[in-house]
mmCIF file of C-alpha atoms in Angstrom:
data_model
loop_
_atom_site.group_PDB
_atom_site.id
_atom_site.type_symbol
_atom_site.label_atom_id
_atom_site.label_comp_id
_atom_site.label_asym_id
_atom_site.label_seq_id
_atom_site.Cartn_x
_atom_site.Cartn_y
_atom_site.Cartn_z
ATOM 1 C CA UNK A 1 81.984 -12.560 38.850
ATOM 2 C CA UNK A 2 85.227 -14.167 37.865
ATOM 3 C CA UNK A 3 88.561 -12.724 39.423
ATOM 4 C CA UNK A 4 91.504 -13.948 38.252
ATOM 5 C CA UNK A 5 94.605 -15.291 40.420
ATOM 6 C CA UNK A 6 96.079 -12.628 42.145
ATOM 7 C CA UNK A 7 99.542 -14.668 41.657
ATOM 8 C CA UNK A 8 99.063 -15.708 38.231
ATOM 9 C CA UNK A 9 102.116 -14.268 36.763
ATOM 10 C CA UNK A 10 104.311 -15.762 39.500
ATOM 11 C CA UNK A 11 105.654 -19.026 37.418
ATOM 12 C CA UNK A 12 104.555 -19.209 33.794
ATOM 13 C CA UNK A 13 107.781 -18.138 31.652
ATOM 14 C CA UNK A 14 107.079 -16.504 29.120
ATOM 15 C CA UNK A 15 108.977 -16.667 25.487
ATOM 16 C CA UNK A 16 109.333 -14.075 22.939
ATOM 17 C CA UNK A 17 108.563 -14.306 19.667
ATOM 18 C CA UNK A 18 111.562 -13.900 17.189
ATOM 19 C CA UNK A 19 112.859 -10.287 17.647
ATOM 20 C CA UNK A 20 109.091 -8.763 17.730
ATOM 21 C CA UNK A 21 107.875 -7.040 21.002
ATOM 22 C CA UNK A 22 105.422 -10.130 21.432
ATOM 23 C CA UNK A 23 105.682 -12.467 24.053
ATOM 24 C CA UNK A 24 103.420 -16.215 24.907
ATOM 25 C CA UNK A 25 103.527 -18.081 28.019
ATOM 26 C CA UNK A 26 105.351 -21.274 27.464
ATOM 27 C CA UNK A 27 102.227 -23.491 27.627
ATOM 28 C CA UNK A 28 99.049 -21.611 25.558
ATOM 29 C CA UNK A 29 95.571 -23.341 25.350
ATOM 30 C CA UNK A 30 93.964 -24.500 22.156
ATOM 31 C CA UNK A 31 90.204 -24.886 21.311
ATOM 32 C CA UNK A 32 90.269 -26.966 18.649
ATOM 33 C CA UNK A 33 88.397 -30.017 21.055
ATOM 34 C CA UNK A 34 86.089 -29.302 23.707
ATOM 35 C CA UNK A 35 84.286 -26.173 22.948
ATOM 36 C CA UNK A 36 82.207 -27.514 20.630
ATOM 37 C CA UNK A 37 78.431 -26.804 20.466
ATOM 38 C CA UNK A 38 77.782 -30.064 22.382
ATOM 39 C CA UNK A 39 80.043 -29.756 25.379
ATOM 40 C CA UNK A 40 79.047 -27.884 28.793
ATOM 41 C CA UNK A 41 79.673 -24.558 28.981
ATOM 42 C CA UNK A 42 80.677 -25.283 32.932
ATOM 43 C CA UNK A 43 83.648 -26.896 31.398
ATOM 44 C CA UNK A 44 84.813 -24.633 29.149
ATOM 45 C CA UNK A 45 84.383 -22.123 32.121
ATOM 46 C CA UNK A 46 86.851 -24.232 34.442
ATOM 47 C CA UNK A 47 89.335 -24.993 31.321
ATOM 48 C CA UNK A 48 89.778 -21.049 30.441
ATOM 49 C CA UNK A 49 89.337 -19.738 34.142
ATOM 50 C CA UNK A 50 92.039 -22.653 35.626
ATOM 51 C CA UNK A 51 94.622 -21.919 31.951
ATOM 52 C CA UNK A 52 94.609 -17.978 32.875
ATOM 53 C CA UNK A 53 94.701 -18.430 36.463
ATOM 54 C CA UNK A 54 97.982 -20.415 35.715
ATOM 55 C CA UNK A 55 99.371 -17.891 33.987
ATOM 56 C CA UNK A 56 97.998 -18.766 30.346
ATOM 57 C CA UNK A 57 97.292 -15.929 28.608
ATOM 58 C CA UNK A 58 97.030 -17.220 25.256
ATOM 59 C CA UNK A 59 93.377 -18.549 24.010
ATOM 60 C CA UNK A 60 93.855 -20.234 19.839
ATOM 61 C CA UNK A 61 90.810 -20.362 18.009
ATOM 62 C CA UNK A 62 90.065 -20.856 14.072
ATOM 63 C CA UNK A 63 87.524 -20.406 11.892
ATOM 64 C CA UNK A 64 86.103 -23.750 11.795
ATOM 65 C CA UNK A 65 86.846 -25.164 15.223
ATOM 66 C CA UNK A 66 83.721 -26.512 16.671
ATOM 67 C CA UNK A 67 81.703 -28.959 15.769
ATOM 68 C CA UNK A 68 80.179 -26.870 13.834
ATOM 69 C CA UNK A 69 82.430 -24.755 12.362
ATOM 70 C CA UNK A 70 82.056 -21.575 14.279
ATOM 71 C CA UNK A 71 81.173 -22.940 17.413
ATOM 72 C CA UNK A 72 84.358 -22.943 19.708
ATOM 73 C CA UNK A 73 84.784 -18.763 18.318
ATOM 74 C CA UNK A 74 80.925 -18.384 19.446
ATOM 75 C CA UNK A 75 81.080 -20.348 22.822
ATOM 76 C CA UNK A 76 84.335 -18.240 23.608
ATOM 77 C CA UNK A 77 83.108 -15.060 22.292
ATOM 78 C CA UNK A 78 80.242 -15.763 25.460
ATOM 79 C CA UNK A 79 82.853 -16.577 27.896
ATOM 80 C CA UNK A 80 84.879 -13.688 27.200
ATOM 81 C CA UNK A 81 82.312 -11.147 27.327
ATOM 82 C CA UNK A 82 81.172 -12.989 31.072
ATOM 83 C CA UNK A 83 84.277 -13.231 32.409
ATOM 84 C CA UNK A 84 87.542 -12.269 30.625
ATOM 85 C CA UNK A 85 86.430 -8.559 29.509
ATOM 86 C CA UNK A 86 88.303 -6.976 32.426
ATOM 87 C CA UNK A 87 91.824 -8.662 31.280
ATOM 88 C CA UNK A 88 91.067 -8.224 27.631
ATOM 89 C CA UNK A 89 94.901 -6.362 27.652
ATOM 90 C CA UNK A 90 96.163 -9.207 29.313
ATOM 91 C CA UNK A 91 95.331 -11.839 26.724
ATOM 92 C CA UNK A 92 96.648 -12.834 23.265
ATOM 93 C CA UNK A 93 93.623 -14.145 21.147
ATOM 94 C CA UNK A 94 94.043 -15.956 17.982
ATOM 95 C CA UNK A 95 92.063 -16.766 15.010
ATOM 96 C CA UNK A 96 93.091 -18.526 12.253
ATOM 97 C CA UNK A 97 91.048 -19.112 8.165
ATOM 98 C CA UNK A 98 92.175 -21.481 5.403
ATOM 99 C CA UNK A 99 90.269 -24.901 5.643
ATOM 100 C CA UNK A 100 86.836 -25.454 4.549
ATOM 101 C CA UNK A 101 84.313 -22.584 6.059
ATOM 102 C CA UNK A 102 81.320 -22.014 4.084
ATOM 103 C CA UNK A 103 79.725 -23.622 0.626
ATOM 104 C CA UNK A 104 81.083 -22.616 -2.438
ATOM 105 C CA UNK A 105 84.242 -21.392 -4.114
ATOM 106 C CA UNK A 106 85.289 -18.461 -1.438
ATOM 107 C CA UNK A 107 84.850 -20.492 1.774
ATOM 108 C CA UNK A 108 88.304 -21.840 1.931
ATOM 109 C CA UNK A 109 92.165 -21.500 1.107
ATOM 110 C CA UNK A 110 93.767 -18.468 0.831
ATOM 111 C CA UNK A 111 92.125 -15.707 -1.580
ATOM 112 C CA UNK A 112 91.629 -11.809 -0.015
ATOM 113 C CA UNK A 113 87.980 -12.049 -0.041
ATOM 114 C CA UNK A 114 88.086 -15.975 2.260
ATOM 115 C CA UNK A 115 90.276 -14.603 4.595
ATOM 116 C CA UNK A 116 88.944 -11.087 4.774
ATOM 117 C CA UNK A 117 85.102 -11.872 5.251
ATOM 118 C CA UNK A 118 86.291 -14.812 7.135
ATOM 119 C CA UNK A 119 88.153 -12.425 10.180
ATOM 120 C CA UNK A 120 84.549 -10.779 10.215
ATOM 121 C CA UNK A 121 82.866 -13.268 10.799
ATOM 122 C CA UNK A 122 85.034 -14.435 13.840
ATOM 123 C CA UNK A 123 85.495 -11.123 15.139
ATOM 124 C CA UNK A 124 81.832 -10.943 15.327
ATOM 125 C CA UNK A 125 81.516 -14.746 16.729
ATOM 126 C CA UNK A 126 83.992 -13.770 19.601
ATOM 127 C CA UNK A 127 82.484 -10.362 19.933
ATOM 128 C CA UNK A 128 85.799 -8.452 20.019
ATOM 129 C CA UNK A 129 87.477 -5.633 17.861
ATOM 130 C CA UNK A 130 90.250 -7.182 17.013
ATOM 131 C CA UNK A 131 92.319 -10.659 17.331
ATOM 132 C CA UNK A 132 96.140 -10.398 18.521
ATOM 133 C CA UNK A 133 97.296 -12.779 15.638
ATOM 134 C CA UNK A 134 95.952 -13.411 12.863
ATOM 135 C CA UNK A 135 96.814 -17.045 10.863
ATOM 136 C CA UNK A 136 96.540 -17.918 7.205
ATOM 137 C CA UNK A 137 96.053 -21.187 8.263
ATOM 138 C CA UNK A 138 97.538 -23.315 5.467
ATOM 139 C CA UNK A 139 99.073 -22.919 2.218
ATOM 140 C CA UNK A 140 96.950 -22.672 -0.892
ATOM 141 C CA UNK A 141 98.332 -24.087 -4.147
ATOM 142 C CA UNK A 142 96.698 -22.070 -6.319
ATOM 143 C CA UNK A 143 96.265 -18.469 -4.935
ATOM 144 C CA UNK A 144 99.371 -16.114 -5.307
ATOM 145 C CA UNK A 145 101.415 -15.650 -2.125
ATOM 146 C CA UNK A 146 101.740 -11.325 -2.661
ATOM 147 C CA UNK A 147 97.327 -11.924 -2.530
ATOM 148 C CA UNK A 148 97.012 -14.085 0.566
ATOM 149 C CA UNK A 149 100.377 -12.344 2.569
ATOM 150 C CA UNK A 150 98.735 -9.144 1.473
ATOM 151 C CA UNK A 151 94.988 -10.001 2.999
ATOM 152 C CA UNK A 152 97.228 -10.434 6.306
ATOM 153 C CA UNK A 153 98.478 -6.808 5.675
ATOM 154 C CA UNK A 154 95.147 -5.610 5.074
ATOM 155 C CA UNK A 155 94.053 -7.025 8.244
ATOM 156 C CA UNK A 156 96.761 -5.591 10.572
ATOM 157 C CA UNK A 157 96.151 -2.323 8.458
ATOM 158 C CA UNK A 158 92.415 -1.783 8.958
ATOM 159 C CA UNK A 159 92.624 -2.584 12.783
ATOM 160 C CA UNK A 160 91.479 -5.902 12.903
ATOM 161 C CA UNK A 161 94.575 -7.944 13.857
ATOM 162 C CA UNK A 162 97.738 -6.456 15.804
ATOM 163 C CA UNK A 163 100.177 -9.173 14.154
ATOM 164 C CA UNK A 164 100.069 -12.258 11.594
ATOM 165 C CA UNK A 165 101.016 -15.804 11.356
ATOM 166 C CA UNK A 166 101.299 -18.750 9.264
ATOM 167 C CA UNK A 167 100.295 -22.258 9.816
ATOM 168 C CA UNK A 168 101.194 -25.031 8.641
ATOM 169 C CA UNK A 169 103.441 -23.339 6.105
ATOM 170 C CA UNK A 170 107.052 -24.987 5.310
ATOM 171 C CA UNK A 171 110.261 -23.405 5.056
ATOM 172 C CA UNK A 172 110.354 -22.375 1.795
ATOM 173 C CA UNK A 173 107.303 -20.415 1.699
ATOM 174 C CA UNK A 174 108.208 -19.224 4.865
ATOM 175 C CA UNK A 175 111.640 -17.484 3.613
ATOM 176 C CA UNK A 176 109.135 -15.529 0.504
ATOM 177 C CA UNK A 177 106.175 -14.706 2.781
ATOM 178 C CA UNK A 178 108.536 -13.030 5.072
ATOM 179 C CA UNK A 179 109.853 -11.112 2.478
ATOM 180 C CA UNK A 180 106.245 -10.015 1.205
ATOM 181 C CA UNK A 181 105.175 -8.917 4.459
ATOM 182 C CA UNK A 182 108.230 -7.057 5.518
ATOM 183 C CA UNK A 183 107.771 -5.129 2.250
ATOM 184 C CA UNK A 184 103.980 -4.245 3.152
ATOM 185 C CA UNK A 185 105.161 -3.127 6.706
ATOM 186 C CA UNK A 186 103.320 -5.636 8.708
ATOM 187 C CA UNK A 187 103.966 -7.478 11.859
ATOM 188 C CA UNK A 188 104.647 -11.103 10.872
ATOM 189 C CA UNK A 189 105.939 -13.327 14.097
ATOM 190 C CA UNK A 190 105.005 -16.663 14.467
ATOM 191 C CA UNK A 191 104.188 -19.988 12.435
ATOM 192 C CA UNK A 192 102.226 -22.675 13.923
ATOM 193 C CA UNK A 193 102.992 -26.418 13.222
ATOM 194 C CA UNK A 194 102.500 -29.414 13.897
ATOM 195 C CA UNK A 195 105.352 -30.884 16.104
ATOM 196 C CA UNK A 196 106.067 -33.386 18.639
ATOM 197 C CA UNK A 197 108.310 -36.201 19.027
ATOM 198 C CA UNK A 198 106.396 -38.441 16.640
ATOM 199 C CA UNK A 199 106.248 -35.602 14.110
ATOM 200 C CA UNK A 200 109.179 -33.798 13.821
ATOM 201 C CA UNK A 201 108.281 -32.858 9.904
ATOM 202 C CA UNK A 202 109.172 -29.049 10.600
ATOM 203 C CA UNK A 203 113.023 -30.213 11.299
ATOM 204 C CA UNK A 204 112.981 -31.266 7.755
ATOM 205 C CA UNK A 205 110.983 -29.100 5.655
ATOM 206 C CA UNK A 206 113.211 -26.363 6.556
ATOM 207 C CA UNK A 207 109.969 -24.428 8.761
ATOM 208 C CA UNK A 208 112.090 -24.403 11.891
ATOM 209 C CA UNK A 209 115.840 -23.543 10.485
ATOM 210 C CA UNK A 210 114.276 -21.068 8.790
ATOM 211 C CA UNK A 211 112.306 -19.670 11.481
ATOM 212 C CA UNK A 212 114.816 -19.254 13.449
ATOM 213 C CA UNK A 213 117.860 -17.441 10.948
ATOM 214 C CA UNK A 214 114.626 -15.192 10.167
ATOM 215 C CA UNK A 215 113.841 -14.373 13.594
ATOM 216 C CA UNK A 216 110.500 -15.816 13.426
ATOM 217 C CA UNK A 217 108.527 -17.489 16.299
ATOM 218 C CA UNK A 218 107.880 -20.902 16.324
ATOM 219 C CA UNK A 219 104.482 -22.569 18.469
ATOM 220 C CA UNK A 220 103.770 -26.276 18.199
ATOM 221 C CA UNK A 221 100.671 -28.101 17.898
ATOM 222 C CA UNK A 222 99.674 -31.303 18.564
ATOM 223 C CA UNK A 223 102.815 -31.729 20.753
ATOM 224 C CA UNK A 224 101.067 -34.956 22.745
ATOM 225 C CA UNK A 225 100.056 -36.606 18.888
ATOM 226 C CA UNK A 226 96.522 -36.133 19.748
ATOM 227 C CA UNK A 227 96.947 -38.091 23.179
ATOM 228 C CA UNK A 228 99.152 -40.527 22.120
ATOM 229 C CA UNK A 229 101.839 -39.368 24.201
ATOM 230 C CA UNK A 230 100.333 -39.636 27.394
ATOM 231 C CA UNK A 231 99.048 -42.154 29.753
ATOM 232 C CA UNK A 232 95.387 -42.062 28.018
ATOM 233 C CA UNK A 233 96.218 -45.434 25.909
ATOM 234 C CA UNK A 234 98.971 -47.113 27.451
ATOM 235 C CA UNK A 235 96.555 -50.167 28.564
ATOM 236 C CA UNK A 236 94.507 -49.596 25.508
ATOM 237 C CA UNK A 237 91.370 -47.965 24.480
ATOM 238 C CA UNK A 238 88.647 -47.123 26.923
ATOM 239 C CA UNK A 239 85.018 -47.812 25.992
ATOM 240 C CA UNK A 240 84.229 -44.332 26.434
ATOM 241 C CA UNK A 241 87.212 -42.834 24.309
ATOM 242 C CA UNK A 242 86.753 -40.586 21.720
ATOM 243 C CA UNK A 243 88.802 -42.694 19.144
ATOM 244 C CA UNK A 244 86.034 -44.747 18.829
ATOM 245 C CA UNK A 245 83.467 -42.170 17.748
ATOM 246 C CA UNK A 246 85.029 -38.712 16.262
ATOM 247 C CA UNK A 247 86.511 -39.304 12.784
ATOM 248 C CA UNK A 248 88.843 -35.893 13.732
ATOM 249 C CA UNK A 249 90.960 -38.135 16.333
ATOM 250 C CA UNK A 250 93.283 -40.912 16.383
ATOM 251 C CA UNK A 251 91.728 -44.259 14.735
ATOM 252 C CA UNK A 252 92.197 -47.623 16.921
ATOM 253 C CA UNK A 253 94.866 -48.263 14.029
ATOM 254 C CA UNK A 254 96.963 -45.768 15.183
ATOM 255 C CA UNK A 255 97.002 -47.018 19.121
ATOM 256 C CA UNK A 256 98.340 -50.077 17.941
ATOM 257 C CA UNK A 257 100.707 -49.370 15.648
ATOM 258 C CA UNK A 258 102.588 -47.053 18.350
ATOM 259 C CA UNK A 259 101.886 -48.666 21.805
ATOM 260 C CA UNK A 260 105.240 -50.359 21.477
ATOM 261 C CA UNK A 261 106.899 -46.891 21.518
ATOM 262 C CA UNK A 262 104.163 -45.268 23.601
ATOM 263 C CA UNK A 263 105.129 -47.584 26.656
ATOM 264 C CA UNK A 264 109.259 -47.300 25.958
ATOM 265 C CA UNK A 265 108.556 -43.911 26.158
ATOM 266 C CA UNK A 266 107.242 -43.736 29.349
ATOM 267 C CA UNK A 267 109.361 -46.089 30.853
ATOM 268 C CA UNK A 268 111.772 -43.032 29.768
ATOM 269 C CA UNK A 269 109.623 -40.284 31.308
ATOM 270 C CA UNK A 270 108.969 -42.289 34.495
ATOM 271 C CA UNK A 271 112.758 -42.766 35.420
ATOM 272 C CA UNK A 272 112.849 -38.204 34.678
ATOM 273 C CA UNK A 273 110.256 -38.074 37.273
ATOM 274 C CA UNK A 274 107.669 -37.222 34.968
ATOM 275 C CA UNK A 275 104.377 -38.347 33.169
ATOM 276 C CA UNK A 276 104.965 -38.970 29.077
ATOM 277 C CA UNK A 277 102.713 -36.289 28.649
ATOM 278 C CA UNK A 278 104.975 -33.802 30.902
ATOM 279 C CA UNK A 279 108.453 -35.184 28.567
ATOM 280 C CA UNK A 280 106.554 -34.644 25.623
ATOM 281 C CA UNK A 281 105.965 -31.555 25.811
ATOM 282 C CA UNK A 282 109.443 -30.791 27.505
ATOM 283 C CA UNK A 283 111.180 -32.237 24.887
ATOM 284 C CA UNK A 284 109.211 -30.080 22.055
ATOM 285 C CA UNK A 285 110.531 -26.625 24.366
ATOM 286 C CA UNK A 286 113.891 -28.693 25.424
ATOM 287 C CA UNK A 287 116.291 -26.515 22.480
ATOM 288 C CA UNK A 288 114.647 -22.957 22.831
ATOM 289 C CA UNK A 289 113.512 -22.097 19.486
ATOM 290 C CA UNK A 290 109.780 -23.144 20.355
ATOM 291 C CA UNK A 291 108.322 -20.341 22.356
ATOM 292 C CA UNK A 292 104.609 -21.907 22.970
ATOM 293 C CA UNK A 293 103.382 -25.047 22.815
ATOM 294 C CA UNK A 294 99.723 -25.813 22.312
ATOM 295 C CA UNK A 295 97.731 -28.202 24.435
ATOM 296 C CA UNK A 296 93.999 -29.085 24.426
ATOM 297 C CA UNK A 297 92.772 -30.491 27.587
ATOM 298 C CA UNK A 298 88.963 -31.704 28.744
ATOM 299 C CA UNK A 299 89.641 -31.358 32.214
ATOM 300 C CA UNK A 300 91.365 -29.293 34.616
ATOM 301 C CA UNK A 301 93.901 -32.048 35.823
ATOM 302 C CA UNK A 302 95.055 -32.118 32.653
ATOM 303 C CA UNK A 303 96.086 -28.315 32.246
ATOM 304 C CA UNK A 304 98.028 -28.399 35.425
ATOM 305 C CA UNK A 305 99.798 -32.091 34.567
ATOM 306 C CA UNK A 306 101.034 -30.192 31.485
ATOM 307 C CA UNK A 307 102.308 -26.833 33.290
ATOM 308 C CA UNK A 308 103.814 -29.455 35.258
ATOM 309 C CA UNK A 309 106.309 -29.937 32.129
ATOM 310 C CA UNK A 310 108.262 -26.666 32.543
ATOM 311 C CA UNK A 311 109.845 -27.872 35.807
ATOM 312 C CA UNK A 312 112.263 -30.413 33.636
ATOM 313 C CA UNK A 313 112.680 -29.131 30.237
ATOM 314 C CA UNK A 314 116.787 -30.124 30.093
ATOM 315 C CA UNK A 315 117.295 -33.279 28.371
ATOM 316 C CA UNK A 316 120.988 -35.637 28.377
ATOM 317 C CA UNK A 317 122.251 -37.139 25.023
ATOM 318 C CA UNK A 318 121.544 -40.579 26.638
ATOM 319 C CA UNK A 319 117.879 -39.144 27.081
ATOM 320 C CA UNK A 320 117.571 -38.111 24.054
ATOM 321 C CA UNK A 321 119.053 -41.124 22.327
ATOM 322 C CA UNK A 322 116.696 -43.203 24.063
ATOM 323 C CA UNK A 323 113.832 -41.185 22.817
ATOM 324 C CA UNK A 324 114.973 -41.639 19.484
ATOM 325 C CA UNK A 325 115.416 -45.286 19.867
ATOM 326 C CA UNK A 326 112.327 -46.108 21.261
ATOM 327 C CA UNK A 327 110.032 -44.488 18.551
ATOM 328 C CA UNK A 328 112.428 -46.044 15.412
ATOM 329 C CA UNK A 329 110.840 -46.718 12.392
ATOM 330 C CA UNK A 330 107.670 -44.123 13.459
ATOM 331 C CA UNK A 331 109.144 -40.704 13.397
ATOM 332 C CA UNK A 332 107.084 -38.757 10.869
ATOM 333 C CA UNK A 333 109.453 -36.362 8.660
#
């Protein structure tokens, strides 16, 4: 029987969301890696138990996180019901539906009936009555915005989701979804993107200016690049890295092109009395109008290396213009 940290709630800040009653701990845990139907359940059981007892309350899930698609919601939905039942009020669970899900026309994107059948289907994966946000996970071309914005309702309104996001959505879109959804009376607070200081796209697509004037929460993922900022390849690539065998990661390609960088930056972190990964993630939280960043970790260590972040999240011009120097010539906008 699993019994959470009796002091648990002692550090972890915690950030609200825009002007909604909604708050996330500073650091929340992703399962896009590692809870796959080929890792060890033991694992997953140290990586949730170890996140909550820090004071992570916030589990992110999709639809097709796995391998296979499914899996991570399904592996979790068996944790949850062994050990996490007891703090289900406690917890904010997300699920998320947009990329590729199921053969055929109506397994992806953003129609009513792929987003609808889709939150079924994870609700019944994760064996719960309803997720605590609810994504439309990216934008879809063709599909009218009132249809997909009004699945979200639809979801919120038949139980099944207490509030909605958007992910990977830019600023535009952002301005007329919130529009939609205010009009149908649903909770919209948060957009999820990509963000870190290789990838600071969101600063000029509009999605974080516009997030903010609308009150809207902002959570980043991919805040380390997938590893890159951290000490994982700053002597190279290990034989048994992942790089080298899981098409979803960085290629070798990529390790090269930013090592350069990748060591400046450290050099950086080091004299801040921190690990890159630690400054990464500091620097994505270092203005205020990111309440959560997203991590994935495959051990422990790495969980509390990253809560190690929020000591130092203040940053001096100098620091910052060193940042920026260091990674010329690679920042993605």
């Amino acid at each position: 029987m699993y019994m959470a940290a009796a002091n648990r709630y002692n550090s972890m800040p915690y950030n609200r969301l825009g002007n909604s009653g909604l708050k996330l701990p500073a650091i929340s845990l992703g399962l896009w890696h590692n809870f796959g139907h080929q890792d060890p359940q033991e694992n997953m059981i140290a990586l949730l138990t170890s996140a909550f007892d820090a004071g992570i309350t916030h589990f992110d899930l999709a639809n097709n996180y796995g391998p296979a698609p499914g899996a991570a919601e399904t592996n979790f939905g068996l944790l949850f019901n062994r050990l996490f039942k007891p703090y289900r009020d406690e917890l904010i669970i997300s699920t998320k539906a947009g990329f590729d899900m199921w053969e055929g026309p109506y397994g992806n994107f953003g129609s009513r009936k792929y987003l609808l059948a889709s939150l079924d289907q994870s609700l019944k994966r994760m064996g719960l009555e309803y997720v605590d946000i609810f994504y439309s996970h990216r934008m879809d071309p063709e599909t009218c915005l009132e249809e997909t914005m009004g699945a979200l309702a639809s979801a919120v309104h038949q139980g099944k989701a207490l509030y909605v996001g958007l992910s990977n959505y830019d600023g535009e879109t952002l301005e007329r979804a919130t529009a939609i959804l205010k009009e149908m009376h649903t909770p919209f607070v948060i957009n999820q993107n990509r963000y870190s200081i290789f990838d600071r796209t969101i600063e000029h697509n509009g999605l974080k200016a516009t997030a903010k004037s609308l009150k809207k929460g902002i959570i980043a993922f991919s805040p380390l690049a997938q590893g890159l900022l951290s000490d994982r390849y700053l002597n190279g690539i290990s034989a048994d890295s992942r790089v080298k065998h899981d098409g979803r990661f960085l290629r070798e390609s990529d390790v090269a092109k930013y090592h350069d960088a990748v060591v400046k930056l450290n050099d950086i972190a080091q004299a801040r009395g921190q690990s890159l990964a630690q400054m990464a993630l500091a620097w994505v939280l270092k203005d205020g109008e990111v309440a959560s960043v997203l991590i994935g970790a495959s051990k422990v260590s790495q969980i509390a290396d990253n809560i190690g972040a929020l000591s130092n999240t203040s940053f001096s011009a100098e620091e910052l213009t060193a940042i920026d120097a260091a990674c010329a010539g690679l920042i993605q906008h």
